[in-house]
Amino acid sequence: MHTDKLRRFVSQSSDATLLTLAAILLSALPVFAETVPGSLPAQWNIGAEDCAASPQPPLQVHSYEPTTFILRQSPCADFEANFIYLLIGADKALLIDTGAVADSKAMPLAKTIMELLPDKDSRKLPLLVAHTHRHLDHRAGDPQFASLPSVEVVPFDLKGVRAFFGFNNWPDGIAHIDLGGRTVDVIPTPGHNETHVAFYDDRTGILFSGDFLMPARLLIDDAAAYRDSALRVIDFLKTRPLTHILGGHIELNQAGRTYRFGSHYHPNEHRLELARADLTALPAAFEHFNGFYARYPNYVLTNPIHNIVALASTVLLVLGVAAFGVYRLWRRRRSRSV
Ligand SMILES: [Zn+2]
Ligand SMILES: [Zn+2]
């Protein structure tokens, strides 16, 4: 072959090789579908130092985008100040959690949700009410929905959750809720509570994480299950876009310090949204966990039962030492008086 021809051939083949290599590399990378963008407020309702002196609306309603609503219960209405989420599809809507307040006069949750629901065929869009887990602050509002037409409430006990979503091999497997042009995946995430699930919305790319992951105290019931849940969610999200992780509460300030338990006032509140890095750091956080308490920039790991047992043991030890001291003093006085 002529040298010029040979050079051209080599350069053409290397171009072709580069193109083939690029194609292989691109096909190996996860292809993230487009998600609908939305906005989050810089500041949520933070309650008040004196709630009686500064009355405020019980619910803050934020439209993330036209079919995704975030509702925050005022810290004055209940210190838990839950976040509740409404996702609207073409055929059905999904409400994630019903919050900490049962009384419809104090917390008009069902009324607010029904007003947000659009009509379809001259009636309200059907609504499915599901829970991240069975703790009362995530389902106290359920009775408000009980007698409403076209509303279905998912049971909150483990047997009911498994049966409703068709989990045959809990906590493995993923369930799907089809809202019409919008699918929400349900991922088992036990560890904080045995019934816990997280919801992934393919429209917005948001993971609704309940009490599994949030800027707050992550209360551990079963550390091994919690860690496995983190690994399960990380694996699930490997091939999916993730815009935000939105949980059930905010209990930290911007410096990462927890508010006093039961506080109705959250000055300088931490942002609600967490990111993929917070999730991917979770398994290692569990591996290094001392079993009692560990502080990270965006969450705190704590095992309330271990802490109560440790506190009770300390109190018993102090009482025991004090009783022994009193006994010795009594013995000494007695032997002197004899
Ligand atoms: Zn909980
Ligand atoms: Zn909670």
Tab-separated table of N, CA and C and ligand atoms in Angstrom, residues 80 82 133 137-138 211 249, ligand 2:
chain	number	residue	atom	x	y	z
A	80	GLU	N	-44.351	17.764	65.474
A	80	GLU	CA	-43.777	16.874	64.445
A	80	GLU	C	-43.647	17.598	63.106
A	82	ASN	N	-45.091	17.618	60.155
A	82	ASN	CA	-44.898	16.668	59.038
A	82	ASN	C	-44.996	17.321	57.662
A	133	HIS	N	-45.010	4.908	56.578
A	133	HIS	CA	-44.965	3.883	57.628
A	133	HIS	C	-46.080	4.123	58.638
A	137	ASP	N	-47.825	9.822	63.558
A	137	ASP	CA	-47.677	11.165	62.978
A	137	ASP	C	-47.709	11.148	61.439
A	138	HIS	N	-47.802	9.949	60.856
A	138	HIS	CA	-47.881	9.849	59.385
A	138	HIS	C	-49.264	9.384	58.918
A	211	ASP	N	-39.446	8.834	57.073
A	211	ASP	CA	-38.495	8.965	58.184
A	211	ASP	C	-37.240	8.124	57.956
A	249	HIS	N	-39.836	15.035	57.961
A	249	HIS	CA	-39.657	16.081	58.981
A	249	HIS	C	-38.364	16.854	58.742
B	2	ZN	ZN	-42.320	10.737	61.630
